[in-house]
Amino acid sequence: MVFWDGYVSDETMGTFAPIVVYWIYAGFFQVMLASGFLDKHRLHTREEGEKKNLVPLSTVIKGVLLLQIMQIATAHLYFSLTSSGVVLAPQTAATIQPSSSIPIQILQIVVAMFVMDAWQYFGHRYMHHNKFLYRHVHSQHHRLVVPQAVGAMYNHPLEALLLDVGGSVASLLVSGMTPGAEVVFLCLASMKGVDDHCGVWFPNGAGGNNVVLHLLVANRSAYHDVHHQSRGGKYNFSQPFFSFWDRLMGTHMPCVVLKRPGGGYEAKMAMKE
């Protein structure tokens, strides 16, 4: 039983909830940064963003909205196919295991996280290593040299289809998720993408980051910020949840977060190439 049961269908929640969560969460960071409220937590100065980023915020928003229209269409197709039995439906798990079993749903979400990370790591890394794909596809995302929360989904449509949609579908199918777990997982993935690009660092004890999902993982805003830096394109491909693929495949670049003399923080590579 989920709180929206009887009010909104699982298909509708799975389609629209991640988008709503994305704009609420990204909007929070954008508004707080624009107001200056989070200036002391910035990983880049306001001037850096204005100088280094190759696209204005309005273009980023339009690009994300375009991709989310595509996301709605593909989600509708996915739920239509799974509910009709054309492909293996995640709901099959619900007939074997009680849908109200919290441990089962948590396990499904964890499995989905690992599937998503594997799909994203190797796809993302290939987008960088293949010169044609980087130049014509993935470079669109890196027009945001200084990451922005609302730009987490600012990707080329082909990349969005192959990495984001493909990774989501693979994660849902492999994990055999119940409908309620699908919604939770997709919303978590949406939030984590925003976290990685928020450009904000909250110190916590020995240099941790207490942005919502970063309490549990090492793949944080500073970790991904390094990847967006000029020398970081060969490192830190892992996304959205964990960083172990980088460690296993030799592409891990540790970083240190230092206080900026003028206020805020700065992420730097902990070792030279």
mmCIF file of C-alpha atoms in Angstrom:
data_model
loop_
_atom_site.group_PDB
_atom_site.id
_atom_site.type_symbol
_atom_site.label_atom_id
_atom_site.label_comp_id
_atom_site.label_asym_id
_atom_site.label_seq_id
_atom_site.Cartn_x
_atom_site.Cartn_y
_atom_site.Cartn_z
ATOM 1 C CA MET A 1 0.000 0.000 0.000
ATOM 2 C CA VAL A 2 1.315 3.436 -0.956
ATOM 3 C CA PHE A 3 -0.066 6.835 0.018
ATOM 4 C CA TRP A 4 -1.277 7.650 -3.522
ATOM 5 C CA ASP A 5 -3.158 4.345 -3.905
ATOM 6 C CA GLY A 6 -6.735 5.038 -4.932
ATOM 7 C CA TYR A 7 -5.977 8.607 -5.984
ATOM 8 C CA VAL A 8 -3.361 8.368 -8.745
ATOM 9 C CA SER A 9 -2.276 5.316 -10.733
ATOM 10 C CA ASP A 10 1.226 3.907 -10.280
ATOM 11 C CA GLU A 11 1.872 4.559 -13.974
ATOM 12 C CA THR A 12 0.996 8.245 -13.577
ATOM 13 C CA MET A 13 3.155 8.557 -10.460
ATOM 14 C CA GLY A 14 6.060 6.780 -12.142
ATOM 15 C CA THR A 15 5.795 9.123 -15.116
ATOM 16 C CA PHE A 16 5.321 12.499 -13.465
ATOM 17 C CA ALA A 17 6.618 12.248 -9.873
ATOM 18 C CA PRO A 18 10.333 12.188 -10.875
ATOM 19 C CA ILE A 19 9.802 15.293 -13.027
ATOM 20 C CA VAL A 20 7.991 17.174 -10.264
ATOM 21 C CA VAL A 21 10.673 16.169 -7.751
ATOM 22 C CA TYR A 22 13.379 17.311 -10.178
ATOM 23 C CA TRP A 23 11.990 20.827 -10.532
ATOM 24 C CA ILE A 24 11.209 21.265 -6.838
ATOM 25 C CA TYR A 25 14.647 20.076 -5.745
ATOM 26 C CA ALA A 26 16.626 21.822 -8.502
ATOM 27 C CA GLY A 27 14.501 24.925 -8.087
ATOM 28 C CA PHE A 28 15.389 25.074 -4.402
ATOM 29 C CA PHE A 29 19.108 25.217 -5.186
ATOM 30 C CA GLN A 30 18.672 27.692 -8.041
ATOM 31 C CA VAL A 31 16.609 30.072 -5.928
ATOM 32 C CA MET A 32 18.884 29.802 -2.893
ATOM 33 C CA LEU A 33 21.976 30.445 -5.017
ATOM 34 C CA ALA A 34 20.375 33.302 -6.944
ATOM 35 C CA SER A 35 19.331 34.954 -3.688
ATOM 36 C CA GLY A 36 22.860 34.681 -2.299
ATOM 37 C CA PHE A 37 21.648 32.579 0.632
ATOM 38 C CA LEU A 38 24.041 29.731 -0.248
ATOM 39 C CA ASP A 39 26.978 31.848 -1.435
ATOM 40 C CA LYS A 40 29.196 30.632 1.400
ATOM 41 C CA HIS A 41 28.612 27.049 0.235
ATOM 42 C CA ARG A 42 29.309 27.560 -3.481
ATOM 43 C CA LEU A 43 31.899 25.368 -5.238
ATOM 44 C CA HIS A 44 32.282 28.142 -7.828
ATOM 45 C CA THR A 45 31.825 31.867 -7.619
ATOM 46 C CA ARG A 46 28.864 33.468 -9.340
ATOM 47 C CA GLU A 47 31.308 35.126 -11.754
ATOM 48 C CA GLU A 48 32.821 31.779 -12.742
ATOM 49 C CA GLY A 49 29.441 30.437 -13.770
ATOM 50 C CA GLU A 50 28.694 33.506 -15.869
ATOM 51 C CA LYS A 51 32.119 33.433 -17.517
ATOM 52 C CA LYS A 52 32.762 29.727 -18.089
ATOM 53 C CA ASN A 53 29.345 28.281 -18.930
ATOM 54 C CA LEU A 54 28.683 28.263 -22.665
ATOM 55 C CA VAL A 55 24.874 28.351 -22.476
ATOM 56 C CA PRO A 56 22.517 30.637 -20.551
ATOM 57 C CA LEU A 57 20.112 29.312 -17.932
ATOM 58 C CA SER A 58 17.129 29.879 -20.239
ATOM 59 C CA THR A 59 18.625 27.531 -22.850
ATOM 60 C CA VAL A 60 19.306 24.912 -20.173
ATOM 61 C CA ILE A 61 15.704 25.050 -18.945
ATOM 62 C CA LYS A 62 14.336 24.719 -22.485
ATOM 63 C CA GLY A 63 16.640 21.766 -23.137
ATOM 64 C CA VAL A 64 15.581 19.984 -19.957
ATOM 65 C CA LEU A 65 11.870 20.556 -20.685
ATOM 66 C CA LEU A 66 12.333 19.058 -24.159
ATOM 67 C CA LEU A 67 13.951 15.962 -22.695
ATOM 68 C CA GLN A 68 11.233 15.602 -20.074
ATOM 69 C CA ILE A 69 8.576 15.626 -22.791
ATOM 70 C CA MET A 70 10.502 12.759 -24.364
ATOM 71 C CA GLN A 71 10.742 11.147 -20.922
ATOM 72 C CA ILE A 72 6.953 11.284 -20.505
ATOM 73 C CA ALA A 73 6.441 9.655 -23.909
ATOM 74 C CA THR A 74 8.913 6.844 -23.257
ATOM 75 C CA ALA A 75 7.522 6.256 -19.758
ATOM 76 C CA HIS A 76 4.026 5.927 -21.220
ATOM 77 C CA LEU A 77 5.345 3.415 -23.767
ATOM 78 C CA TYR A 78 7.214 1.464 -21.076
ATOM 79 C CA PHE A 79 4.228 1.188 -18.753
ATOM 80 C CA SER A 80 1.976 0.241 -21.677
ATOM 81 C CA LEU A 81 4.298 -2.579 -22.717
ATOM 82 C CA THR A 82 4.889 -3.925 -19.220
ATOM 83 C CA SER A 83 1.223 -3.834 -18.243
ATOM 84 C CA SER A 84 0.234 -5.630 -21.439
ATOM 85 C CA GLY A 85 2.863 -8.327 -20.938
ATOM 86 C CA VAL A 86 4.767 -7.521 -24.135
ATOM 87 C CA VAL A 87 7.936 -7.330 -22.030
ATOM 88 C CA LEU A 88 8.629 -8.812 -18.623
ATOM 89 C CA ALA A 89 6.634 -6.657 -16.248
ATOM 90 C CA PRO A 90 8.208 -5.475 -12.991
ATOM 91 C CA GLN A 91 4.795 -6.070 -11.421
ATOM 92 C CA THR A 92 5.469 -9.814 -11.766
ATOM 93 C CA ALA A 93 7.469 -9.557 -8.553
ATOM 94 C CA ALA A 94 4.396 -8.354 -6.737
ATOM 95 C CA THR A 95 2.593 -11.594 -7.479
ATOM 96 C CA ILE A 96 5.422 -13.599 -5.935
ATOM 97 C CA GLN A 97 6.299 -11.376 -3.003
ATOM 98 C CA PRO A 98 3.945 -9.198 -0.943
ATOM 99 C CA SER A 99 3.987 -5.680 -2.362
ATOM 100 C CA SER A 100 3.769 -4.376 1.214
ATOM 101 C CA SER A 101 7.050 -6.051 2.201
ATOM 102 C CA ILE A 102 9.349 -3.129 2.936
ATOM 103 C CA PRO A 103 12.583 -5.224 2.997
ATOM 104 C CA ILE A 104 11.764 -6.645 -0.445
ATOM 105 C CA GLN A 105 11.151 -3.183 -1.875
ATOM 106 C CA ILE A 106 14.361 -1.837 -0.336
ATOM 107 C CA LEU A 107 16.269 -4.758 -1.873
ATOM 108 C CA GLN A 108 14.705 -4.023 -5.260
ATOM 109 C CA ILE A 109 15.758 -0.386 -5.036
ATOM 110 C CA VAL A 110 19.331 -1.313 -4.083
ATOM 111 C CA VAL A 111 19.570 -3.768 -6.994
ATOM 112 C CA ALA A 112 18.232 -1.075 -9.322
ATOM 113 C CA MET A 113 20.866 1.361 -8.056
ATOM 114 C CA PHE A 114 23.677 -1.034 -8.956
ATOM 115 C CA VAL A 115 22.191 -1.743 -12.381
ATOM 116 C CA MET A 116 21.773 1.968 -13.055
ATOM 117 C CA ASP A 117 25.344 2.703 -11.997
ATOM 118 C CA ALA A 118 26.794 0.001 -14.253
ATOM 119 C CA TRP A 119 24.758 1.208 -17.238
ATOM 120 C CA GLN A 120 25.628 4.850 -16.645
ATOM 121 C CA TYR A 121 29.333 4.286 -15.963
ATOM 122 C CA PHE A 122 30.152 2.378 -19.117
ATOM 123 C CA GLY A 123 27.862 4.453 -21.312
ATOM 124 C CA HIS A 124 29.145 7.724 -19.886
ATOM 125 C CA ARG A 125 32.758 6.647 -20.201
ATOM 126 C CA TYR A 126 32.267 5.580 -23.817
ATOM 127 C CA MET A 127 30.682 8.955 -24.591
ATOM 128 C CA HIS A 128 33.968 10.556 -23.533
ATOM 129 C CA HIS A 129 36.310 8.097 -25.260
ATOM 130 C CA ASN A 130 34.503 8.094 -28.604
ATOM 131 C CA LYS A 131 35.477 11.408 -30.190
ATOM 132 C CA PHE A 132 32.459 11.512 -32.507
ATOM 133 C CA LEU A 133 29.967 10.881 -29.689
ATOM 134 C CA TYR A 134 31.655 13.371 -27.407
ATOM 135 C CA ARG A 135 31.815 16.109 -30.026
ATOM 136 C CA HIS A 136 28.277 15.692 -31.329
ATOM 137 C CA VAL A 137 26.418 14.319 -28.304
ATOM 138 C CA HIS A 138 27.945 14.412 -24.823
ATOM 139 C CA SER A 139 29.673 17.777 -25.204
ATOM 140 C CA GLN A 140 26.243 19.399 -24.839
ATOM 141 C CA HIS A 141 26.182 18.446 -21.163
ATOM 142 C CA HIS A 142 29.706 19.801 -20.664
ATOM 143 C CA ARG A 143 28.734 23.215 -21.953
ATOM 144 C CA LEU A 144 27.973 23.673 -18.268
ATOM 145 C CA VAL A 145 31.578 23.833 -17.136
ATOM 146 C CA VAL A 146 30.244 25.027 -13.797
ATOM 147 C CA PRO A 147 27.497 22.506 -12.925
ATOM 148 C CA GLN A 148 24.015 23.809 -12.161
ATOM 149 C CA ALA A 149 21.273 21.957 -10.294
ATOM 150 C CA VAL A 150 18.701 22.556 -13.022
ATOM 151 C CA GLY A 151 21.225 21.382 -15.628
ATOM 152 C CA ALA A 152 21.505 17.847 -14.280
ATOM 153 C CA MET A 153 19.307 16.679 -17.174
ATOM 154 C CA TYR A 154 20.722 19.062 -19.764
ATOM 155 C CA ASN A 155 21.786 16.410 -22.263
ATOM 156 C CA HIS A 156 21.605 15.710 -25.963
ATOM 157 C CA PRO A 157 18.369 13.807 -26.771
ATOM 158 C CA LEU A 158 20.341 10.782 -28.002
ATOM 159 C CA GLU A 159 22.313 10.633 -24.758
ATOM 160 C CA ALA A 160 19.125 11.003 -22.735
ATOM 161 C CA LEU A 161 17.578 8.095 -24.640
ATOM 162 C CA LEU A 162 20.587 5.792 -24.422
ATOM 163 C CA LEU A 163 21.862 6.534 -20.925
ATOM 164 C CA ASP A 164 18.981 7.952 -18.893
ATOM 165 C CA VAL A 165 15.970 6.175 -20.371
ATOM 166 C CA GLY A 166 17.926 3.016 -21.159
ATOM 167 C CA GLY A 167 19.435 2.905 -17.679
ATOM 168 C CA SER A 168 16.072 3.434 -16.013
ATOM 169 C CA VAL A 169 14.354 0.703 -18.019
ATOM 170 C CA ALA A 170 17.188 -1.769 -17.407
ATOM 171 C CA SER A 171 17.128 -0.991 -13.673
ATOM 172 C CA LEU A 172 13.373 -1.514 -13.380
ATOM 173 C CA LEU A 173 13.340 -4.747 -15.373
ATOM 174 C CA VAL A 174 16.377 -6.382 -13.755
ATOM 175 C CA SER A 175 15.280 -5.516 -10.212
ATOM 176 C CA GLY A 176 11.712 -6.739 -10.778
ATOM 177 C CA MET A 177 10.361 -3.770 -8.872
ATOM 178 C CA THR A 178 6.919 -3.424 -7.407
ATOM 179 C CA PRO A 179 5.059 -0.329 -8.703
ATOM 180 C CA GLY A 180 5.586 1.594 -5.467
ATOM 181 C CA ALA A 181 9.317 0.865 -5.460
ATOM 182 C CA GLU A 182 9.547 2.071 -9.064
ATOM 183 C CA VAL A 183 8.249 5.494 -8.099
ATOM 184 C CA VAL A 184 10.607 5.784 -5.115
ATOM 185 C CA PHE A 185 13.629 4.690 -7.147
ATOM 186 C CA LEU A 186 12.956 7.053 -10.052
ATOM 187 C CA CYS A 187 12.501 9.971 -7.648
ATOM 188 C CA LEU A 188 15.735 9.083 -5.824
ATOM 189 C CA ALA A 189 17.610 8.947 -9.128
ATOM 190 C CA SER A 190 16.181 12.341 -10.072
ATOM 191 C CA MET A 191 17.226 13.870 -6.739
ATOM 192 C CA LYS A 192 20.694 12.331 -6.877
ATOM 193 C CA GLY A 193 21.304 13.785 -10.332
ATOM 194 C CA VAL A 194 20.410 17.224 -9.007
ATOM 195 C CA ASP A 195 22.653 16.702 -5.960
ATOM 196 C CA ASP A 196 25.622 15.852 -8.185
ATOM 197 C CA HIS A 197 25.220 19.061 -10.167
ATOM 198 C CA CYS A 198 24.041 21.436 -7.440
ATOM 199 C CA GLY A 199 27.418 23.198 -7.168
ATOM 200 C CA VAL A 200 27.029 23.397 -3.402
ATOM 201 C CA TRP A 201 29.136 21.908 -0.607
ATOM 202 C CA PHE A 202 27.965 21.580 2.981
ATOM 203 C CA PRO A 203 30.870 20.726 5.314
ATOM 204 C CA ASN A 204 30.152 17.954 7.750
ATOM 205 C CA GLY A 205 32.815 16.896 10.192
ATOM 206 C CA ALA A 206 35.829 15.668 8.221
ATOM 207 C CA GLY A 207 34.764 17.280 4.968
ATOM 208 C CA GLY A 208 31.642 15.302 4.182
ATOM 209 C CA ASN A 209 28.578 16.669 2.464
ATOM 210 C CA ASN A 210 25.171 16.628 4.114
ATOM 211 C CA VAL A 211 23.092 17.273 0.996
ATOM 212 C CA VAL A 212 20.241 14.748 1.356
ATOM 213 C CA LEU A 213 21.547 11.673 -0.484
ATOM 214 C CA HIS A 214 25.245 12.389 -0.014
ATOM 215 C CA LEU A 215 25.177 11.201 3.574
ATOM 216 C CA LEU A 216 25.161 7.634 2.258
ATOM 217 C CA VAL A 217 27.476 7.740 -0.758
ATOM 218 C CA ALA A 218 30.969 8.941 -1.729
ATOM 219 C CA ASN A 219 29.818 10.182 -5.130
ATOM 220 C CA ARG A 220 29.129 13.786 -4.188
ATOM 221 C CA SER A 221 28.856 17.230 -5.741
ATOM 222 C CA ALA A 222 32.618 17.855 -5.428
ATOM 223 C CA TYR A 223 33.376 14.415 -6.896
ATOM 224 C CA HIS A 224 31.319 15.173 -10.000
ATOM 225 C CA ASP A 225 32.541 18.776 -10.123
ATOM 226 C CA VAL A 226 36.030 17.402 -10.789
ATOM 227 C CA HIS A 227 34.678 15.550 -13.817
ATOM 228 C CA HIS A 228 33.362 18.844 -15.252
ATOM 229 C CA GLN A 229 36.739 20.568 -14.850
ATOM 230 C CA SER A 230 39.050 20.974 -17.839
ATOM 231 C CA ARG A 231 41.396 18.146 -16.784
ATOM 232 C CA GLY A 232 38.692 15.991 -15.250
ATOM 233 C CA GLY A 233 37.115 14.528 -18.386
ATOM 234 C CA LYS A 234 39.117 11.316 -18.015
ATOM 235 C CA TYR A 235 37.968 10.663 -14.465
ATOM 236 C CA ASN A 236 34.968 10.221 -12.173
ATOM 237 C CA PHE A 237 32.495 8.832 -14.687
ATOM 238 C CA SER A 238 30.426 7.113 -11.996
ATOM 239 C CA GLN A 239 26.853 8.315 -11.649
ATOM 240 C CA PRO A 240 24.388 8.689 -10.149
ATOM 241 C CA PHE A 241 24.725 6.741 -6.895
ATOM 242 C CA PHE A 242 28.102 5.191 -6.069
ATOM 243 C CA SER A 243 31.749 5.603 -7.111
ATOM 244 C CA PHE A 244 33.009 2.013 -7.000
ATOM 245 C CA TRP A 245 33.095 1.586 -10.809
ATOM 246 C CA ASP A 246 35.688 4.354 -11.037
ATOM 247 C CA ARG A 247 37.753 2.628 -8.383
ATOM 248 C CA LEU A 248 37.498 -0.764 -10.081
ATOM 249 C CA MET A 249 38.274 0.560 -13.560
ATOM 250 C CA GLY A 250 41.088 2.953 -12.614
ATOM 251 C CA THR A 251 39.249 6.180 -13.421
ATOM 252 C CA HIS A 252 38.825 7.383 -9.851
ATOM 253 C CA MET A 253 40.206 10.851 -9.164
ATOM 254 C CA PRO A 254 40.079 11.762 -5.465
ATOM 255 C CA CYS A 255 39.445 15.378 -4.686
ATOM 256 C CA VAL A 256 39.908 17.764 -1.825
ATOM 257 C CA VAL A 257 37.535 20.578 -0.946
ATOM 258 C CA LEU A 258 39.267 23.746 0.170
ATOM 259 C CA LYS A 259 37.851 26.976 1.497
ATOM 260 C CA ARG A 260 37.998 29.774 -1.056
ATOM 261 C CA PRO A 261 39.682 32.963 0.219
ATOM 262 C CA GLY A 262 36.772 35.091 -0.951
ATOM 263 C CA GLY A 263 34.170 32.744 0.523
ATOM 264 C CA GLY A 264 32.724 29.412 -0.457
ATOM 265 C CA TYR A 265 34.641 26.274 -1.427
ATOM 266 C CA GLU A 266 36.672 24.862 -4.288
ATOM 267 C CA ALA A 267 37.042 21.227 -5.405
ATOM 268 C CA LYS A 268 40.511 20.288 -6.568
ATOM 269 C CA MET A 269 42.062 17.062 -7.785
ATOM 270 C CA ALA A 270 44.018 15.405 -5.004
ATOM 271 C CA MET A 271 46.746 14.228 -7.395
ATOM 272 C CA LYS A 272 48.156 15.286 -10.720
ATOM 273 C CA GLU A 273 47.448 13.366 -13.936
#
